Coordinates of C-alpha atoms in Angstrom, one line a residue:
Chain A
X1 CA 0.0 0.1 0.2
X2 CA 1.6 3.3 -1.0
X3 CA 1.2 6.2 1.5
X4 CA 1.8 9.6 0.6
X5 CA 5.4 10.6 1.7
X6 CA 5.5 12.9 4.7
X7 CA 8.9 14.8 5.2
X8 CA 11.6 12.6 7.0
X9 CA 9.4 9.6 7.5
X10 CA 10.6 6.5 5.9
X11 CA 9.0 5.0 2.7
X12 CA 9.1 1.9 0.9
X13 CA 11.2 1.9 -2.3
X14 CA 11.8 -0.5 -5.1
X15 CA 15.5 -1.2 -5.6
X16 CA 17.1 -3.2 -8.7
X17 CA 18.8 -6.2 -8.1
X18 CA 22.3 -5.5 -10.2
X19 CA 24.1 -8.2 -8.6
X20 CA 24.2 -11.4 -6.7
X21 CA 27.1 -13.1 -5.4
X22 CA 27.5 -16.5 -3.2
X23 CA 29.5 -15.7 -0.5
X24 CA 29.0 -19.1 1.4
X25 CA 26.9 -22.3 1.0
X26 CA 24.2 -20.2 3.3
X27 CA 25.0 -16.8 2.4
X28 CA 24.3 -14.6 -0.6
X29 CA 25.2 -10.9 -1.2
X30 CA 22.7 -8.9 -3.1
X31 CA 23.7 -5.7 -4.6
X32 CA 21.0 -3.2 -5.3
X33 CA 20.5 0.4 -7.0
X34 CA 17.8 2.0 -5.4
X35 CA 16.6 5.5 -6.9
X36 CA 17.1 8.5 -4.8
X37 CA 19.1 6.5 -2.1
X38 CA 20.0 9.1 0.4
X39 CA 23.2 7.4 1.4
X40 CA 24.0 5.5 4.6
X41 CA 26.4 5.1 7.4
X42 CA 28.4 1.9 8.2
X43 CA 26.6 -0.3 10.8
X44 CA 22.8 0.7 9.3
X45 CA 20.3 -1.5 8.1
X46 CA 17.2 -1.5 6.1
X47 CA 14.0 -3.3 6.3
X48 CA 12.8 -5.7 3.4
X49 CA 9.1 -6.3 2.7
X50 CA 7.9 -9.0 0.8
X51 CA 4.2 -9.2 -0.6
X52 CA 2.7 -12.4 -1.6
X53 CA 0.2 -12.6 -4.4
X54 CA -2.5 -12.9 -2.1
X55 CA -1.7 -9.8 -0.3
X56 CA 0.2 -11.4 2.8
X57 CA 3.1 -9.4 3.6
X58 CA 6.2 -10.0 5.6
X59 CA 9.1 -7.5 6.7
X60 CA 12.7 -8.3 7.8
X61 CA 15.6 -6.2 8.7
X62 CA 18.9 -6.7 6.9
X63 CA 22.3 -5.1 7.8
X64 CA 24.0 -3.1 4.9
X65 CA 27.4 -5.0 4.0
X66 CA 28.9 -2.0 1.6
X67 CA 30.5 1.0 2.8
X68 CA 28.8 4.2 2.2
X69 CA 31.6 5.0 -0.1
X70 CA 29.9 2.5 -2.6
X71 CA 26.5 4.7 -2.8
X72 CA 24.2 4.9 -4.5
X73 CA 24.5 1.3 -4.5
X74 CA 24.1 -0.9 -1.7
X75 CA 24.5 -4.6 -0.9
X76 CA 22.8 -6.7 1.6
X77 CA 24.6 -10.0 2.7
X78 CA 21.6 -12.4 3.6
X79 CA 22.0 -15.7 5.5
X80 CA 19.4 -18.5 4.5
X81 CA 17.3 -19.8 7.7
X82 CA 15.9 -23.0 6.7
X83 CA 12.6 -22.1 8.4
X84 CA 12.7 -18.5 7.1
X85 CA 10.0 -16.8 5.5
X86 CA 12.1 -14.5 3.6
X87 CA 15.6 -15.4 3.6
X88 CA 15.2 -18.5 1.5
X89 CA 13.6 -16.3 -1.4
X90 CA 16.3 -13.8 -0.9
X91 CA 19.2 -16.4 -1.0
X92 CA 17.9 -18.9 -3.6
X93 CA 15.4 -17.2 -5.8
X94 CA 15.9 -13.6 -6.3
X95 CA 17.8 -13.0 -9.5
X96 CA 19.5 -9.9 -11.3
X97 CA 17.1 -7.7 -12.7
X98 CA 14.4 -8.5 -9.7
X99 CA 13.1 -5.7 -7.9
X100 CA 13.0 -5.8 -3.9
X101 CA 10.8 -3.5 -2.0
X102 CA 12.8 -2.0 1.2
X103 CA 13.1 1.4 3.5
X104 CA 15.8 2.7 4.9
X105 CA 18.8 3.2 5.7
X106 CA 17.9 2.9 9.3
X107 CA 19.7 3.1 12.9
X108 CA 21.9 5.9 14.4
X109 CA 22.9 4.1 17.1
X110 CA 25.0 0.9 15.9
X111 CA 27.1 2.9 13.5
X112 CA 30.5 3.7 12.8
X113 CA 32.4 6.4 10.8
X114 CA 36.2 7.4 10.7
X115 CA 35.7 10.5 13.2
X116 CA 34.4 8.3 15.8
X117 CA 37.9 7.0 16.1
X118 CA 38.8 4.2 18.4
X119 CA 40.4 1.6 19.0
X120 CA 37.6 -0.8 17.9
X121 CA 36.9 -4.2 18.9
X122 CA 34.2 -5.8 16.5
X123 CA 33.1 -9.1 17.5
X124 CA 31.0 -10.9 15.2
X125 CA 29.0 -14.3 15.4
X126 CA 28.2 -15.7 12.1
X127 CA 26.1 -13.4 9.8
X128 CA 26.7 -11.1 12.6
X129 CA 29.8 -10.2 10.6
X130 CA 27.6 -8.1 8.1
X131 CA 27.2 -4.8 9.7
X132 CA 30.9 -5.2 10.9
X133 CA 32.1 -5.4 7.3
X134 CA 30.6 -2.2 6.6
X135 CA 32.7 -0.6 9.1
X136 CA 35.8 -2.4 8.0
X137 CA 35.0 -1.4 4.3
X138 CA 34.4 1.9 5.1
X139 CA 37.5 2.4 7.2
X140 CA 39.6 0.9 4.2
X141 CA 37.7 3.3 1.7
X142 CA 38.4 6.6 3.8
X143 CA 42.2 5.2 4.7
X144 CA 41.1 5.1 8.3
X145 CA 44.3 3.8 10.6
X146 CA 42.1 3.3 13.7
X147 CA 43.5 0.3 15.2
X148 CA 40.8 -2.4 14.7
X149 CA 40.6 -6.2 15.9
X150 CA 38.0 -8.3 14.6
X151 CA 37.3 -11.4 16.6
X152 CA 34.9 -13.6 14.2
X153 CA 33.2 -16.8 15.4
X154 CA 32.1 -19.2 12.4
X155 CA 30.9 -22.9 12.7
X156 CA 33.6 -24.0 10.0
X157 CA 36.0 -22.7 7.9
X158 CA 33.9 -22.8 4.7
X159 CA 31.1 -20.8 6.6
X160 CA 33.4 -17.8 7.2
X161 CA 31.9 -14.9 5.4
X162 CA 34.0 -12.5 3.2
X163 CA 36.9 -15.1 4.1
X164 CA 39.4 -14.0 1.3
X165 CA 38.4 -10.3 1.3
X166 CA 39.2 -10.1 5.2
X167 CA 42.7 -11.8 4.5
X168 CA 43.2 -9.2 1.7
X169 CA 42.4 -6.6 3.7
X170 CA 44.7 -7.7 6.6
X171 CA 47.9 -8.3 4.3
X172 CA 47.4 -6.0 1.3
X173 CA 47.4 -3.0 3.7
X174 CA 49.2 -2.6 7.1
X175 CA 46.7 -0.3 8.2
X176 CA 46.3 -1.8 11.6
X177 CA 43.6 -4.3 11.2
X178 CA 43.8 -7.7 12.7
X179 CA 41.3 -10.4 12.1
X180 CA 41.2 -13.1 14.7
X181 CA 38.9 -16.4 14.1
X182 CA 37.5 -19.1 15.8
X183 CA 35.8 -22.1 14.6
X184 CA 33.4 -23.6 17.0
X185 CA 32.0 -26.9 14.9
X186 CA 35.0 -28.2 13.1
X187 CA 38.3 -26.8 12.3
X188 CA 40.5 -27.8 8.9
X189 CA 43.8 -29.7 9.4
X190 CA 46.5 -27.7 11.0
X191 CA 44.2 -24.8 12.3
X192 CA 45.8 -22.9 14.8
X193 CA 43.4 -20.2 15.3
X194 CA 40.5 -20.5 18.2
X195 CA 38.2 -23.8 18.2
X196 CA 35.5 -22.8 20.6
X197 CA 32.7 -20.6 21.3
X198 CA 33.9 -16.9 22.5
X199 CA 34.0 -16.7 26.1
X200 CA 35.6 -14.5 28.7
X201 CA 39.2 -15.6 28.2
X202 CA 39.1 -15.4 24.3
X203 CA 38.1 -12.0 24.7
X204 CA 40.9 -10.8 27.6
X205 CA 43.0 -12.1 24.9
X206 CA 41.9 -10.2 22.2
X207 CA 40.5 -7.1 23.5
X208 CA 42.4 -4.2 23.6
X209 CA 43.9 -3.0 27.2
X210 CA 41.0 -1.4 29.1
X211 CA 43.0 1.7 29.3
X212 CA 42.7 2.2 25.7
X213 CA 38.9 2.7 26.1
X214 CA 37.9 0.6 23.0
X215 CA 34.8 0.9 21.3
X216 CA 33.3 -2.6 21.0
X217 CA 30.6 -3.5 18.5
X218 CA 29.0 -7.0 18.7
X219 CA 26.8 -8.3 16.4
X220 CA 25.4 -11.8 16.2
X221 CA 22.4 -14.2 17.4
X222 CA 21.0 -13.3 20.9
X223 CA 22.9 -15.8 23.3
X224 CA 26.2 -14.9 21.6
X225 CA 25.9 -11.1 21.7
X226 CA 24.6 -11.3 25.6
X227 CA 27.6 -13.7 26.2
X228 CA 30.2 -11.4 24.5
X229 CA 28.8 -8.0 26.1
X230 CA 28.6 -9.6 29.5
X231 CA 32.0 -10.8 29.3
X232 CA 33.1 -7.7 28.5
X233 CA 31.5 -5.8 31.3
X234 CA 32.7 -8.8 33.5
X235 CA 36.5 -8.1 32.5
X236 CA 35.9 -4.2 33.2
X237 CA 35.1 -2.5 30.0
X238 CA 32.9 0.4 30.1
X239 CA 29.3 -0.3 29.1
X240 CA 28.8 2.8 27.5
X241 CA 31.2 1.9 24.9
X242 CA 30.0 -1.5 24.1
X243 CA 27.2 -1.6 21.4
X244 CA 25.1 -4.7 20.7
X245 CA 23.0 -5.7 17.9
X246 CA 21.2 -9.1 18.3
X247 CA 19.2 -11.0 15.9
X248 CA 16.7 -13.9 16.3
X249 CA 17.8 -17.2 15.4
X250 CA 14.3 -17.8 13.8
X251 CA 14.5 -14.4 12.2
X252 CA 11.2 -12.9 13.9
X253 CA 12.5 -9.7 13.2
X254 CA 15.9 -8.9 13.7
X255 CA 18.8 -7.0 11.9
X256 CA 22.2 -8.4 10.5
X257 CA 22.3 -11.0 8.0
X258 CA 19.5 -12.4 9.7
X259 CA 16.3 -10.5 10.5
X260 CA 17.6 -8.2 13.4
X261 CA 19.8 -6.0 11.5
X262 CA 22.7 -7.8 10.1
X263 CA 22.3 -10.8 7.8
X264 CA 20.2 -13.7 9.5
X265 CA 16.7 -13.9 9.3
Chain B
X1 CA 10.5 -18.2 23.8
X2 CA 10.5 -14.4 22.4
X3 CA 13.5 -13.3 21.2
X4 CA 15.2 -10.0 22.8
X5 CA 16.6 -7.7 20.2
X6 CA 17.9 -4.4 20.7
X7 CA 16.0 -1.3 20.1
X8 CA 18.0 -0.7 16.9
X9 CA 15.8 -3.3 15.6
X10 CA 12.7 -1.0 16.1
X11 CA 14.2 1.8 14.1
X12 CA 12.3 1.3 11.0
X13 CA 9.0 0.7 13.0
X14 CA 9.6 4.4 15.1
X15 CA 10.5 6.0 11.5
X16 CA 6.8 5.2 10.6
X17 CA 5.8 7.7 13.5
X18 CA 8.8 10.0 14.1
X19 CA 10.2 12.0 11.3
X20 CA 13.9 11.3 12.2
X21 CA 16.4 8.8 13.2
X22 CA 15.3 7.8 16.6
X23 CA 17.6 5.0 17.6
X24 CA 20.2 7.3 19.1
X25 CA 17.5 9.5 21.2
X26 CA 17.8 9.1 25.0
X27 CA 15.0 7.9 27.1
X28 CA 15.1 7.9 30.8
X29 CA 13.1 4.9 32.6
X30 CA 10.4 5.8 34.7
X31 CA 11.3 2.5 36.9
X32 CA 14.7 3.1 37.8
X33 CA 15.8 6.5 36.1
X34 CA 18.5 4.9 33.8
X35 CA 18.9 6.8 30.9
X36 CA 19.7 4.9 27.6
X37 CA 19.8 5.3 23.8
X38 CA 17.1 3.7 22.4
X39 CA 19.2 1.7 20.3
X40 CA 20.6 0.1 23.3
X41 CA 17.1 -0.9 24.8
X42 CA 15.6 -4.4 24.7
X43 CA 13.2 -5.1 21.9
X44 CA 10.7 -8.0 21.7
X45 CA 8.9 -7.7 18.0
X46 CA 6.1 -9.7 17.0
X47 CA 3.1 -9.3 15.1
X48 CA 1.2 -7.8 17.8
X49 CA 3.5 -4.9 18.0
X50 CA 7.0 -3.8 19.4
X51 CA 7.9 -3.8 23.3
X52 CA 10.9 -1.5 24.4
X53 CA 12.2 -2.7 27.8
X54 CA 14.6 -1.0 29.9
X55 CA 18.3 -2.6 29.5
X56 CA 18.6 -1.9 33.2
X57 CA 15.7 -3.0 35.0
X58 CA 13.5 -4.4 32.5
X59 CA 10.9 -1.9 32.7
X60 CA 8.4 -1.3 29.8
X61 CA 9.4 1.7 28.2
X62 CA 7.6 2.0 24.9
X63 CA 4.9 0.1 23.5
X64 CA 4.2 0.4 19.5
X65 CA 1.6 -1.0 17.2
X66 CA -0.1 -0.5 13.9
X67 CA -3.4 -1.8 13.6
X68 CA -6.9 -0.7 11.7
X69 CA -5.3 2.3 10.3
X70 CA -3.7 3.6 13.5
X71 CA -0.7 3.7 14.9
X72 CA -0.7 3.1 19.0
X73 CA 2.1 4.6 21.0
X74 CA 2.4 3.8 24.8
X75 CA 5.2 5.7 26.4
X76 CA 4.4 5.3 29.8
X77 CA 7.5 3.9 31.0
X78 CA 9.6 7.0 29.7
X79 CA 10.2 9.9 31.7
X80 CA 12.1 11.9 29.5
X81 CA 12.8 11.7 25.7
X82 CA 16.1 13.8 24.7
X83 CA 16.5 14.2 20.9
X84 CA 19.5 15.9 19.6
X85 CA 19.0 19.0 17.7
X86 CA 21.3 17.8 15.0
X87 CA 19.3 14.4 14.5
X88 CA 16.2 16.9 14.1
X89 CA 18.1 19.2 11.6
X90 CA 19.4 16.2 9.7
X91 CA 16.0 16.0 8.2

């Protein structure tokens, strides 16, 4: 249903799918061209709406993976959830040339821009990497040297989203980006990284000294985020400098690659 | 069990009612007096509507619903709502 646009209110827009890219077996990136896109900030999300032939509508939130520098195009990375109403369509059915209804950008809290500084501690669980990747990409795009550590938890090596791009960013630009992986379910032969779920001890080893007052962004499934945030607080980090974004495992309505605001559903 | 999200996830719903980005606005809880950004609140979202709770004491700060051509906004748990001038001017 089209409503008259009021100044400042978000309106639904139709974006054109201009590219898709399989990131992992379960996650796909969708690049959209959106007419009159106002631009966004790293960490923001959009709401996506699907309408069935009978008029049934369902909305989900997805984090923007691309940096503001790539506007007017934006890329979402969506992880397929088996029982999702939206993500299987986005991951498996959507094709270049299709249109997708969305509104945004949304969010002024879970955002980072170079002027905010750091050091940054980014903690990602699964498709929770998506909004953090927008920050990492923006940081690279503007040549920021803010010291940044990403602690990234995936189930298996093959499920690490953006794995090669992260490797390239770490090795090709010596600008103070460090990426630390943990693989919780299975590890390849010779794996030397962490092999367990994120816990307080791991965060103590990875996080910046408390005296450096890092700014932390944590994104992932709700239990993951709560464990990571509670561990940081227990270790003595300032609660006011820990920002979180949860998404539900079933995708009720979160953002991320899920349906909270990052990438899952 | 209902999934807890962050107030950030309610940003789109809030933008249906308010003409500017609301997730970095600050709200003060009637229950405990804590002041937090809306993006940092606990959010419970389902078909019936959205409930935002205080991250410090779990008190219900805001309830929002959209039904029958009406938006319903219950802010009984918010003592003070602070919106930065630059947020308003950005629109």
